[in-house]
Coordinates of C-alpha atoms and ligand atoms in Angstrom, one line a residue:
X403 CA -54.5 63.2 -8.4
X404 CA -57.3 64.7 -10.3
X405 CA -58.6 68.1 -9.5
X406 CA -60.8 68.7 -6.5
X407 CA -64.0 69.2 -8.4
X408 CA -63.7 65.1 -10.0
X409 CA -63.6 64.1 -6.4
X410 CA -66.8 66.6 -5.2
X411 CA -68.8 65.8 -8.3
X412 CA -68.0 61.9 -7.7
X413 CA -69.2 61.9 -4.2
X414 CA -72.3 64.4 -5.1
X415 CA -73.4 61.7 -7.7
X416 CA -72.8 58.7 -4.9
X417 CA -75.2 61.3 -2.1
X418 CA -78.0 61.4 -5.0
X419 CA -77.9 58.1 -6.0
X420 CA -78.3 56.8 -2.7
X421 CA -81.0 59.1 -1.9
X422 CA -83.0 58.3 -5.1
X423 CA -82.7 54.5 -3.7
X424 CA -84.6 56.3 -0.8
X425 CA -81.7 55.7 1.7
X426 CA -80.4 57.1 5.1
X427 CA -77.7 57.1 7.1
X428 CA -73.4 57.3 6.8
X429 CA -71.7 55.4 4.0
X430 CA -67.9 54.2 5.8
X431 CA -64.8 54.6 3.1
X432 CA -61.7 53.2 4.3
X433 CA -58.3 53.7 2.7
X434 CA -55.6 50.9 3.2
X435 CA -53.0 50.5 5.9
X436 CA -49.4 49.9 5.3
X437 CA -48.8 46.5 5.4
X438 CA -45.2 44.8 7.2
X439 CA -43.3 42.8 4.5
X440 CA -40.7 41.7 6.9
X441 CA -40.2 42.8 10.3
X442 CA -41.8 46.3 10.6
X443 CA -43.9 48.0 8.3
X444 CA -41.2 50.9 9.0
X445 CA -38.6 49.2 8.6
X446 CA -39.9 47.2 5.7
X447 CA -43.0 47.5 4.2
X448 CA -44.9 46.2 1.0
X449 CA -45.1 48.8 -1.5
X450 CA -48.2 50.8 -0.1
X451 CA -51.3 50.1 -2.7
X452 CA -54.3 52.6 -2.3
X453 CA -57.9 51.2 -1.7
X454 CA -59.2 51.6 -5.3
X455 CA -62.6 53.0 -4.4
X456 CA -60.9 55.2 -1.8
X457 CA -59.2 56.5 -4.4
X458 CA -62.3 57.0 -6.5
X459 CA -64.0 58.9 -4.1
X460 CA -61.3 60.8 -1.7
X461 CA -57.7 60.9 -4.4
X462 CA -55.8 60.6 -1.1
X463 CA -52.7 58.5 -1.9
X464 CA -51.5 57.4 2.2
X465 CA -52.3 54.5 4.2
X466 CA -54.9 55.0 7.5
X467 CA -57.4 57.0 6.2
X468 CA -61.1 56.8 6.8
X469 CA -64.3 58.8 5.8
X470 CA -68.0 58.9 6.1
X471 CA -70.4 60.5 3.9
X472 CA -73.8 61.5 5.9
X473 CA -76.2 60.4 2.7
X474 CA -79.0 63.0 4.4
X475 CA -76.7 66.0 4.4
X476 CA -73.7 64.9 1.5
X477 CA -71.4 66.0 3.7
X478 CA -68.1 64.4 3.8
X479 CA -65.8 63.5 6.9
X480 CA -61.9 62.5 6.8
X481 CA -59.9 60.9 9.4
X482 CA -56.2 60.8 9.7
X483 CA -53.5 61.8 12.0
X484 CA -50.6 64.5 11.1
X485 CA -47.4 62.8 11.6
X486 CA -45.1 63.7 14.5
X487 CA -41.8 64.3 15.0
X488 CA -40.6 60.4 14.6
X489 CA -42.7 60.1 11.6
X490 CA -41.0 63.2 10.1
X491 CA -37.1 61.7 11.5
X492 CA -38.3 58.7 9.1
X493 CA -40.3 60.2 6.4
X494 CA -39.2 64.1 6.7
X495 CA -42.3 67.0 6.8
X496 CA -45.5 65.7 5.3
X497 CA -49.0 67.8 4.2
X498 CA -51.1 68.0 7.2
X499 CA -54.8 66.1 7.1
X500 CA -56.4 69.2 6.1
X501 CA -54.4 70.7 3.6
X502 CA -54.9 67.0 2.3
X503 CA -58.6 66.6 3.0
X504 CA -58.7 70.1 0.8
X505 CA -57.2 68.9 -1.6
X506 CA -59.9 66.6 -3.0
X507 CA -63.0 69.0 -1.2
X508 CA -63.0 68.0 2.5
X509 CA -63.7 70.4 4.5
X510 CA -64.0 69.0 7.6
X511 CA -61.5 65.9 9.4
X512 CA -60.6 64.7 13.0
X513 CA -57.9 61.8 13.7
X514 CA -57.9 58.3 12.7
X515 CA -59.8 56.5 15.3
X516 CA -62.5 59.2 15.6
X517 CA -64.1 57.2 12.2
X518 CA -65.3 54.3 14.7
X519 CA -66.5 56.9 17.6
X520 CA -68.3 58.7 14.4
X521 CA -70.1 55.4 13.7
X522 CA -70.6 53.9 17.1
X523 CA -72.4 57.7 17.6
X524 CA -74.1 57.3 14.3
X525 CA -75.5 53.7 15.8
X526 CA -76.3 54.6 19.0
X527 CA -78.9 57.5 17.2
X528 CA -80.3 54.3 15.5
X529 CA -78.9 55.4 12.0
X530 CA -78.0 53.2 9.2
X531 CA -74.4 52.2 8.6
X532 CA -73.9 51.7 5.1
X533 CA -70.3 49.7 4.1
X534 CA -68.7 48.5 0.7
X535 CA -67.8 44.8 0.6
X536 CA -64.1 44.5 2.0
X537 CA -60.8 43.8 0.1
X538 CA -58.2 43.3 2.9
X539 CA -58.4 41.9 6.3
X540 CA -57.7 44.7 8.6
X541 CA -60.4 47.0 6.8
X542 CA -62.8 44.0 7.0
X543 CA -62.0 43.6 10.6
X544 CA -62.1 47.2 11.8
X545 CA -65.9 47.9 9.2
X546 CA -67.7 44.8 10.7
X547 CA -66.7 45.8 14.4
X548 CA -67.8 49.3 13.8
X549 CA -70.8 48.8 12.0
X550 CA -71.5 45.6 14.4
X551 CA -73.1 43.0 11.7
X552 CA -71.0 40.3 9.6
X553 CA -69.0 41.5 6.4
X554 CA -71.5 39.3 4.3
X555 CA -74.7 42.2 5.5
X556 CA -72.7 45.0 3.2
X557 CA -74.5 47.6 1.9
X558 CA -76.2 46.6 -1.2
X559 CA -77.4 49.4 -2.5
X560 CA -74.3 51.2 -2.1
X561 CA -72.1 48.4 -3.7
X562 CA -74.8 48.5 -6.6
X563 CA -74.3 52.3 -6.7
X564 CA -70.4 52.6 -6.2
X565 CA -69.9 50.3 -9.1
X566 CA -72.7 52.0 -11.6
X567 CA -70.3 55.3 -11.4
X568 CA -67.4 53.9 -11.9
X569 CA -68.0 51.8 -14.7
X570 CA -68.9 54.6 -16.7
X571 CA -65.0 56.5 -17.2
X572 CA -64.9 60.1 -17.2
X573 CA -62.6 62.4 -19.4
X574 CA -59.8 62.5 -16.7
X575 CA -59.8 58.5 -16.6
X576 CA -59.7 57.6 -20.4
X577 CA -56.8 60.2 -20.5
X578 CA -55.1 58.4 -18.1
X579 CA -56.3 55.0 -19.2
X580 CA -55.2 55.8 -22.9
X581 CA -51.8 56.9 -21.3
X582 CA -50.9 53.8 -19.7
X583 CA -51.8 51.8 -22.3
X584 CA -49.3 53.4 -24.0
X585 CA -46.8 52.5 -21.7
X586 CA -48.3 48.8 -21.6
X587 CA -47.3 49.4 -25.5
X588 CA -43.8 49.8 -24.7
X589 CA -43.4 47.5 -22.1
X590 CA -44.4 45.3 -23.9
X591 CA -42.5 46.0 -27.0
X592 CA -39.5 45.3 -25.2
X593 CA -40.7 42.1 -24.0
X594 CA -41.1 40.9 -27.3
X595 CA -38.2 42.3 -28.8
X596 CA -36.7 40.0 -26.2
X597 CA -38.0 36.9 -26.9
X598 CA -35.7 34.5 -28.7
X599 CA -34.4 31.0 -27.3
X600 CA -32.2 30.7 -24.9
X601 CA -33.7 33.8 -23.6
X602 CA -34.5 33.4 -19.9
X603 CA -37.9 33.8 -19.2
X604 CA -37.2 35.9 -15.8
X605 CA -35.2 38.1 -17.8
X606 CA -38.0 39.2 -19.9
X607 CA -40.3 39.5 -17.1
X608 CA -37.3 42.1 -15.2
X609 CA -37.0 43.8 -18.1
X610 CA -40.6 44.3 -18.5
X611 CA -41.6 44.9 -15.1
X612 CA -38.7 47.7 -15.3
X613 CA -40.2 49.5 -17.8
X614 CA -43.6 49.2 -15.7
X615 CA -42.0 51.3 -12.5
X616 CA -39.9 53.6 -14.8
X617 CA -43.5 54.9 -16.3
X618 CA -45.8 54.1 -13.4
X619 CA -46.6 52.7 -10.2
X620 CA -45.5 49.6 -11.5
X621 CA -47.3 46.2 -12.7
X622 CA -51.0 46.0 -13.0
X623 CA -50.7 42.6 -11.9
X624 CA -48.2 39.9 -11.9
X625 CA -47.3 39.4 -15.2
X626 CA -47.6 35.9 -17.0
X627 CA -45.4 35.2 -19.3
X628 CA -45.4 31.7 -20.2
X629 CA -44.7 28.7 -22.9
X630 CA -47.3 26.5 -21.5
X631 CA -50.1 29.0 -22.3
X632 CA -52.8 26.3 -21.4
X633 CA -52.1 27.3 -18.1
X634 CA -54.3 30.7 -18.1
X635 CA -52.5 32.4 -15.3
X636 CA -49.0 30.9 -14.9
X637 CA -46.9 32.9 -12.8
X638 CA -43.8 30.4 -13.4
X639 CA -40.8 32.2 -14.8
X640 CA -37.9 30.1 -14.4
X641 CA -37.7 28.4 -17.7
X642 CA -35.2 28.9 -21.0
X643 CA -37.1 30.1 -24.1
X644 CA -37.6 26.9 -25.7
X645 CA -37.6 27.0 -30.1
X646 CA -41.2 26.2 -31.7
X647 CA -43.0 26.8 -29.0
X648 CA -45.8 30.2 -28.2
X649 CA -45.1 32.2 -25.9
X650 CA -47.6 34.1 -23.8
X651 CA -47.4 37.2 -22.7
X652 CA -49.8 39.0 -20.8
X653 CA -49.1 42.1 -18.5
X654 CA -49.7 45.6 -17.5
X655 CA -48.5 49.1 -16.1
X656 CA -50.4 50.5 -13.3
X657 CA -49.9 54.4 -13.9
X658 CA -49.0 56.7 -10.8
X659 CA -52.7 57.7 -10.3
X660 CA -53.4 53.9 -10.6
X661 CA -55.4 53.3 -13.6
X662 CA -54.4 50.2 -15.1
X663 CA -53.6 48.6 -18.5
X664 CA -53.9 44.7 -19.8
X665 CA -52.4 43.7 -23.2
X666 CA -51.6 39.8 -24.4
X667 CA -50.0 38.6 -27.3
X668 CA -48.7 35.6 -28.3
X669 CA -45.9 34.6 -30.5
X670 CA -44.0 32.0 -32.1
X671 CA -40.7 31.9 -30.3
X672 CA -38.5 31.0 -33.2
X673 CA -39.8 34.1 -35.0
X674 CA -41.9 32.4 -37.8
X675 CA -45.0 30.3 -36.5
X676 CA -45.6 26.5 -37.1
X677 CA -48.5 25.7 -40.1
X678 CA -50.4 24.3 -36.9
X679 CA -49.4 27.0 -35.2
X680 CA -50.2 29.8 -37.5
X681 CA -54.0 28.0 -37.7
X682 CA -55.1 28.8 -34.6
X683 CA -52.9 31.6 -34.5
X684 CA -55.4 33.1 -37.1
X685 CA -58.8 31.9 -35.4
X686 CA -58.1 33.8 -32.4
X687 CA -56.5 36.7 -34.3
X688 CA -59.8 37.0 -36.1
X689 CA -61.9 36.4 -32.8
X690 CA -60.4 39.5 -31.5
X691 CA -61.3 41.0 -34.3
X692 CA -64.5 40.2 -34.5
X693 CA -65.2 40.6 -31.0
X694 CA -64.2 44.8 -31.6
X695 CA -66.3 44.7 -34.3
X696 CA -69.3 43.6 -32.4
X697 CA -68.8 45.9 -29.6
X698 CA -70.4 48.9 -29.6
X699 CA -73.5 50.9 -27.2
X700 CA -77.0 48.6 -27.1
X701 CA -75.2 45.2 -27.8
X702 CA -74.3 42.5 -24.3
X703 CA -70.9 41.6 -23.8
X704 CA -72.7 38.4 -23.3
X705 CA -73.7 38.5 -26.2
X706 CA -70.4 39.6 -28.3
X707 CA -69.0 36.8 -26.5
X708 CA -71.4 34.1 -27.4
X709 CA -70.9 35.8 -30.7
X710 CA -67.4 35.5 -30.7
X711 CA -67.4 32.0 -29.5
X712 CA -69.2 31.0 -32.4
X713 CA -66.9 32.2 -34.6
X714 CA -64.1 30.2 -32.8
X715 CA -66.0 26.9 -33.0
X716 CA -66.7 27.6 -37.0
X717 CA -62.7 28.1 -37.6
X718 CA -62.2 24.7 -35.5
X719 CA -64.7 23.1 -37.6
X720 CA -62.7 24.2 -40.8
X721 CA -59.6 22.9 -39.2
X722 CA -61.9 19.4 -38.3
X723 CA -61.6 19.5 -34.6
X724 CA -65.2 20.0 -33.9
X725 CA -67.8 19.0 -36.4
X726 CA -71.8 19.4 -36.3
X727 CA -74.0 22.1 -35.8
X728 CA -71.9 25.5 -34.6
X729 CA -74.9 26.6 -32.7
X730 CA -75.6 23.8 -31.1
X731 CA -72.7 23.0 -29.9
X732 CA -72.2 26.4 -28.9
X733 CA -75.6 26.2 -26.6
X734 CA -73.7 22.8 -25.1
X735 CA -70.7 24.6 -23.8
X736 CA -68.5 23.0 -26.3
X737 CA -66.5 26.4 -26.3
X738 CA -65.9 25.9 -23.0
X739 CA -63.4 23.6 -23.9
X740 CA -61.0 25.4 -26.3
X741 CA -61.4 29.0 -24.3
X742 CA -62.2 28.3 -20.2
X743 CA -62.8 32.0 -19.5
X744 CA -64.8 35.1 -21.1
X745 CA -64.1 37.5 -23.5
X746 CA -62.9 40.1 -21.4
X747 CA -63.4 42.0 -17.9
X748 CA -63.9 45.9 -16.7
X749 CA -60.9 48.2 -16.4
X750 CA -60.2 50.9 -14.8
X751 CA -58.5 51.6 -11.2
X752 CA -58.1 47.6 -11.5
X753 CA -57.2 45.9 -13.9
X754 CA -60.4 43.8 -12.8
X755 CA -62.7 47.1 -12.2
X756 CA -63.7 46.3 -8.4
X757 CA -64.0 43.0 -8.1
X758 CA -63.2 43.2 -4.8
X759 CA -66.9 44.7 -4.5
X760 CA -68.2 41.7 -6.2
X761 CA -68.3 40.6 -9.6
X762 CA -71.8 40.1 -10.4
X763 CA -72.4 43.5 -9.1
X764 CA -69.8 44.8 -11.5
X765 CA -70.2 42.8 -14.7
X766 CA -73.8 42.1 -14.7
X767 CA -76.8 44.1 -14.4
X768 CA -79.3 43.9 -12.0
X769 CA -81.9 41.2 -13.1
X770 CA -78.9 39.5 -15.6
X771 CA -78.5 35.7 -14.7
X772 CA -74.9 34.4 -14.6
X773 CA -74.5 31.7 -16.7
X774 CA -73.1 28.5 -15.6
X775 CA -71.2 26.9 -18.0
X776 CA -67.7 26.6 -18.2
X777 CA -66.5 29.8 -20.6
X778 CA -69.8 31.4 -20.4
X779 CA -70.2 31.7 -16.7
X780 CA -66.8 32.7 -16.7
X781 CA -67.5 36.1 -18.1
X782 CA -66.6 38.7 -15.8
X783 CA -68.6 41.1 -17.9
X784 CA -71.9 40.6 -19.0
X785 CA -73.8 43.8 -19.2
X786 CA -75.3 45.9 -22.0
X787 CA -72.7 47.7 -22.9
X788 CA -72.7 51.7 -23.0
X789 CA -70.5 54.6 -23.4
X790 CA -67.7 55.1 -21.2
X791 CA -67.4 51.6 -20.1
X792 CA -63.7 50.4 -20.4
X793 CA -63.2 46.4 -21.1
X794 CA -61.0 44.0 -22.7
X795 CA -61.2 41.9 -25.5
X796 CA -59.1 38.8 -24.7
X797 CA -60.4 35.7 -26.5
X798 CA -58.1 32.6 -26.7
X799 CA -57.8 28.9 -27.4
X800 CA -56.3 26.4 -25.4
X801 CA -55.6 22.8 -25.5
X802 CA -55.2 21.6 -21.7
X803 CA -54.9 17.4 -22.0
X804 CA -56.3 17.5 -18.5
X805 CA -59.3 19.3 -19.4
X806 CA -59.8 17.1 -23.1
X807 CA -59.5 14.1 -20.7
X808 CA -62.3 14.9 -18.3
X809 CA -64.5 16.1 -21.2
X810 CA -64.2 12.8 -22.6
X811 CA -64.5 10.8 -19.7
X812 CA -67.8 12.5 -18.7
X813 CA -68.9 12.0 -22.4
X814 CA -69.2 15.2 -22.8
X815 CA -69.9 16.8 -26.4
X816 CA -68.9 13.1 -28.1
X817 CA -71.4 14.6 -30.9
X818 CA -69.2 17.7 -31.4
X819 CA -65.3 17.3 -30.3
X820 CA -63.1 15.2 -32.7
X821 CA -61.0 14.1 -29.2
X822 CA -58.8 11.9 -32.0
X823 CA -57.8 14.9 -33.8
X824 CA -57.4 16.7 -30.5
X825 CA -54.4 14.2 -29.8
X826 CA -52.2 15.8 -32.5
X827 CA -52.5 19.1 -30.0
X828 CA -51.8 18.0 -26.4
X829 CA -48.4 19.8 -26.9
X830 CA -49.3 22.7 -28.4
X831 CA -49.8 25.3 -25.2
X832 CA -52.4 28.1 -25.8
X833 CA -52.8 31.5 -27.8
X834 CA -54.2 34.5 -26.1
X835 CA -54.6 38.1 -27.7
X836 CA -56.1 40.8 -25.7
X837 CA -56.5 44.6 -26.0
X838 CA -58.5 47.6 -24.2
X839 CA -61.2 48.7 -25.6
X840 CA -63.2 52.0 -24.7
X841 CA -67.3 51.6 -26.0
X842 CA -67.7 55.3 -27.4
X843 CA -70.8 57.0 -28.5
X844 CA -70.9 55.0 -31.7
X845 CA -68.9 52.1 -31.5
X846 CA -65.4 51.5 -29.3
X847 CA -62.1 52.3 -29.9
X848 CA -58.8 50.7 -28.7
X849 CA -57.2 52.8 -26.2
X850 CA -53.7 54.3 -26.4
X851 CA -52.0 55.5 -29.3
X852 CA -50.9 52.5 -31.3
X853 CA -51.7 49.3 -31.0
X854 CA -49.3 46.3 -30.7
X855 CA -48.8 44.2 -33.5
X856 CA -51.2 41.4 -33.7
X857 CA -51.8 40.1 -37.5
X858 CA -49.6 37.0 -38.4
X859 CA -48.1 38.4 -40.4
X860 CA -47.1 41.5 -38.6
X861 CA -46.0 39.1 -35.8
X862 CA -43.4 37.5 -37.9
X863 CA -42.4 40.2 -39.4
X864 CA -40.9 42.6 -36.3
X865 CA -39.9 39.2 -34.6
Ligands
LIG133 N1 -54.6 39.9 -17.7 C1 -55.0 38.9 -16.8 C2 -56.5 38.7 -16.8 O1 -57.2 39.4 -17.4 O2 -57.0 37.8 -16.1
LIG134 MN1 -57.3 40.8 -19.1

């Protein structure tokens, strides 16, 4: 947890942002409840996972808690019970609520269930109930009950203002981001380090995701580590490391006050890569690049993307898998087709920063249109980038037979795809390399302290 004062100033910048929107009323926060695995959630629970904006707002790391901020006074409300004696035979003494609530600057707190009494009062005086879109089902429940409208009726202008702080990290969070990234660095050093075939693939993964809970809270999502990168997010772990093939890997620690971090790299599993191999290999490679290059205050991600896109279709063109006019084919959608997905996403308290309060309220600015395009209107993150914003840059290039065949049988970019070279590369998987980039004041650096190898020739050397 971060000093009382982060959590004060955070909320005193939500109060004044929602009263320079000229709004009224209590904003709800609700932490998460401890959810049953099997059985009981005593008796066996999932690992408890904080609400990311409560934690933003209120630090508090335990399930059932609520709050309310009145936006016409700023002042803050927790609610939570003190355990009892058979919560302390099972979990020994804990804190009370308001040596808690103090903790982050809450003066005042009642128990749990007072948050809907607080509400259905606030109502009944005709006030405005303000609520974030909801993440899991007993939050989404309990907050359209309370605040008696439909989930879809959340409050916009408090989504729009949640999200505008916490894009922007502070101090505290790039310290912690930059520390976790360097235990993403190790983790994932020891992943590679293990690659080799007949390697099992869930062995890697273990070894990895130990690594993850000895420095943290553990993964920052499930981690995908794969030989058929063409799948984007293949979970599948069961297979032998197979020689010639690339293998994917793209994973994350979660640090203990849940910030996250999201590295890929990709590499040839018999240690040297393939002439094909080492081809696209280097397009990406110099995508990434290229992309970090770009990405500085003033410019769009969209627009490093479309950039970086560009740059991908030009190295396929030298290779003879596209041919014509780059832009052109890059106003088509053409890229689309090598690389399904945008150039990167927010990080932060997720390794998606709050998509759970929408991603077009998070990646793109008010005004921005969302592309539709395959590739482009995937982009996560769109916006004009500024200091203090925390994304990745994560381009890659795919061959997915599935997705060649439906290109061709719509006729789609017949003036642009060479679909006869593209046969030669049904088998070849796909090559992802990402890193975490903080913009700065004049440009962006990567965050932690050393970056994982990523040149070609790097790769081969320290496999
Ligand atoms: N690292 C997984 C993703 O960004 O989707
Ligand atoms: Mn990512």
């Amino acid at each position: 947890m971060f000093q009382k004062e982060v959590y004060v100033r955070r909320r005193e910048a939500l109060v004044k942002s929602m009263q320079a929107a000229g709004q009224k009323g209590l904003m709800i926060f609700m932490g998460n409840i401890a959810v049953p695995s099997q059985g009981t959630v005593e008796g066996n629970g999932y690992s408890f996972r904080q609400d990311s904006t409560w934690i933003y707002f209120f630090g508090i790391d335990e399930p059932h808690w609520a709050a309310t901020i009145d936006i016409e006074t700023g002042e803050a409300k927790v609610f939570a019970d003190d355990v009892d004696i058979d919560d302390i035979i099972w979990m020994g003494p804990q804190p009370s609520v308001a040596s808690q609530a103090a903790e982050v600057g809450v003066s005042k707190s009642a128990p749990y269930h007072d948050w809907e009494k607080e509400i259905a009062a606030a109502r009944e005086k005709g006030r405005t109930i303000h609520f974030l879109p909801q993440l899991r089902y007993y939050n989404k429940m309990r907050v359209a009950e309370a605040a008696g409208r439909p989930l879809e009726e959340f409050s916009v202008s408090m989504t729009r203002a949640v999200a505008e702080i916490r894009l922007i990290k502070e101090a505290c969070e790039i310290e912690e981001l930059d520390k976790v990234s360097d235990s993403g660095f190790r983790m994932h050093s020891a992943g590679r380090d293990a690659v080799r075939p007949g390697a099992r693939e869930m062995e890697i993964c273990g070894l990895m995701a130990g690594i993850a809970h000895s420095e943290g809270w553990g993964l920052s999502f499930a981690t995908i580590l794969t030989q058929h990168g063409e799948t984007l997010h293949n979970h599948a772990h069961n297979g032998i490391v197979e020689p010639g093939k690339l293998m994917v890997i793209d994973a994350g620690v979660e640090s203990l006050t849940h910030y996250a971090s999201d590295h890929t790299r990709t590499y040839p599993t018999s240690g040297k890569f393939t002439t094909k191999q080492r081809e696209i290999y280097q397009i990406v490679y110099d995508c990434n690049e290229y992309a970090f290059s770009l990405t500085k205050p003033g410019i769009s991600y969209r627009d490093v993307h479309i950039a970086t896109v560009k740059k991908m279709l030009e190295g396929l063109k030298a290779l003879g898998l596209v041919k014509g006019d780059v832009d052109e084919m890059s106003a088509k959608g053409i890229g689309g087709l090598f690389m399904p997905h945008g150039l990167g996403h927010n990080m932060g308290l997720d390794v998606h920063d709050m998509e759970d309060l929408g991603e077009n309220f998070v990646g793109y600015e008010e005004g921005q249109v969302r592309a539709k395009q395959l590739g482009l209107g995937n982009l996560r993150m769109a916006r004009p980038l500024r200091a203090g914003h925390v994304i990745t840059d994560e381009p890659g290039i795919y061959f997915i037979p599935d997705l060649i065949a439906k290109f061709k049988k719509e006729g789609l970019g017949y003036d642009f795809v060479n679909y006869q070279a593209l046969e030669g590369y049904y088998d070849f998987g796909g090559i992802r390399l990402e890193d975490d980039v903080l913009v700065t004041a004049d440009g962006a650096r990567r965050l932690g302290t050393k970056r994982l190898p990523i040149a070609p020739d790097d790769i081969e050397s320290i496999l």
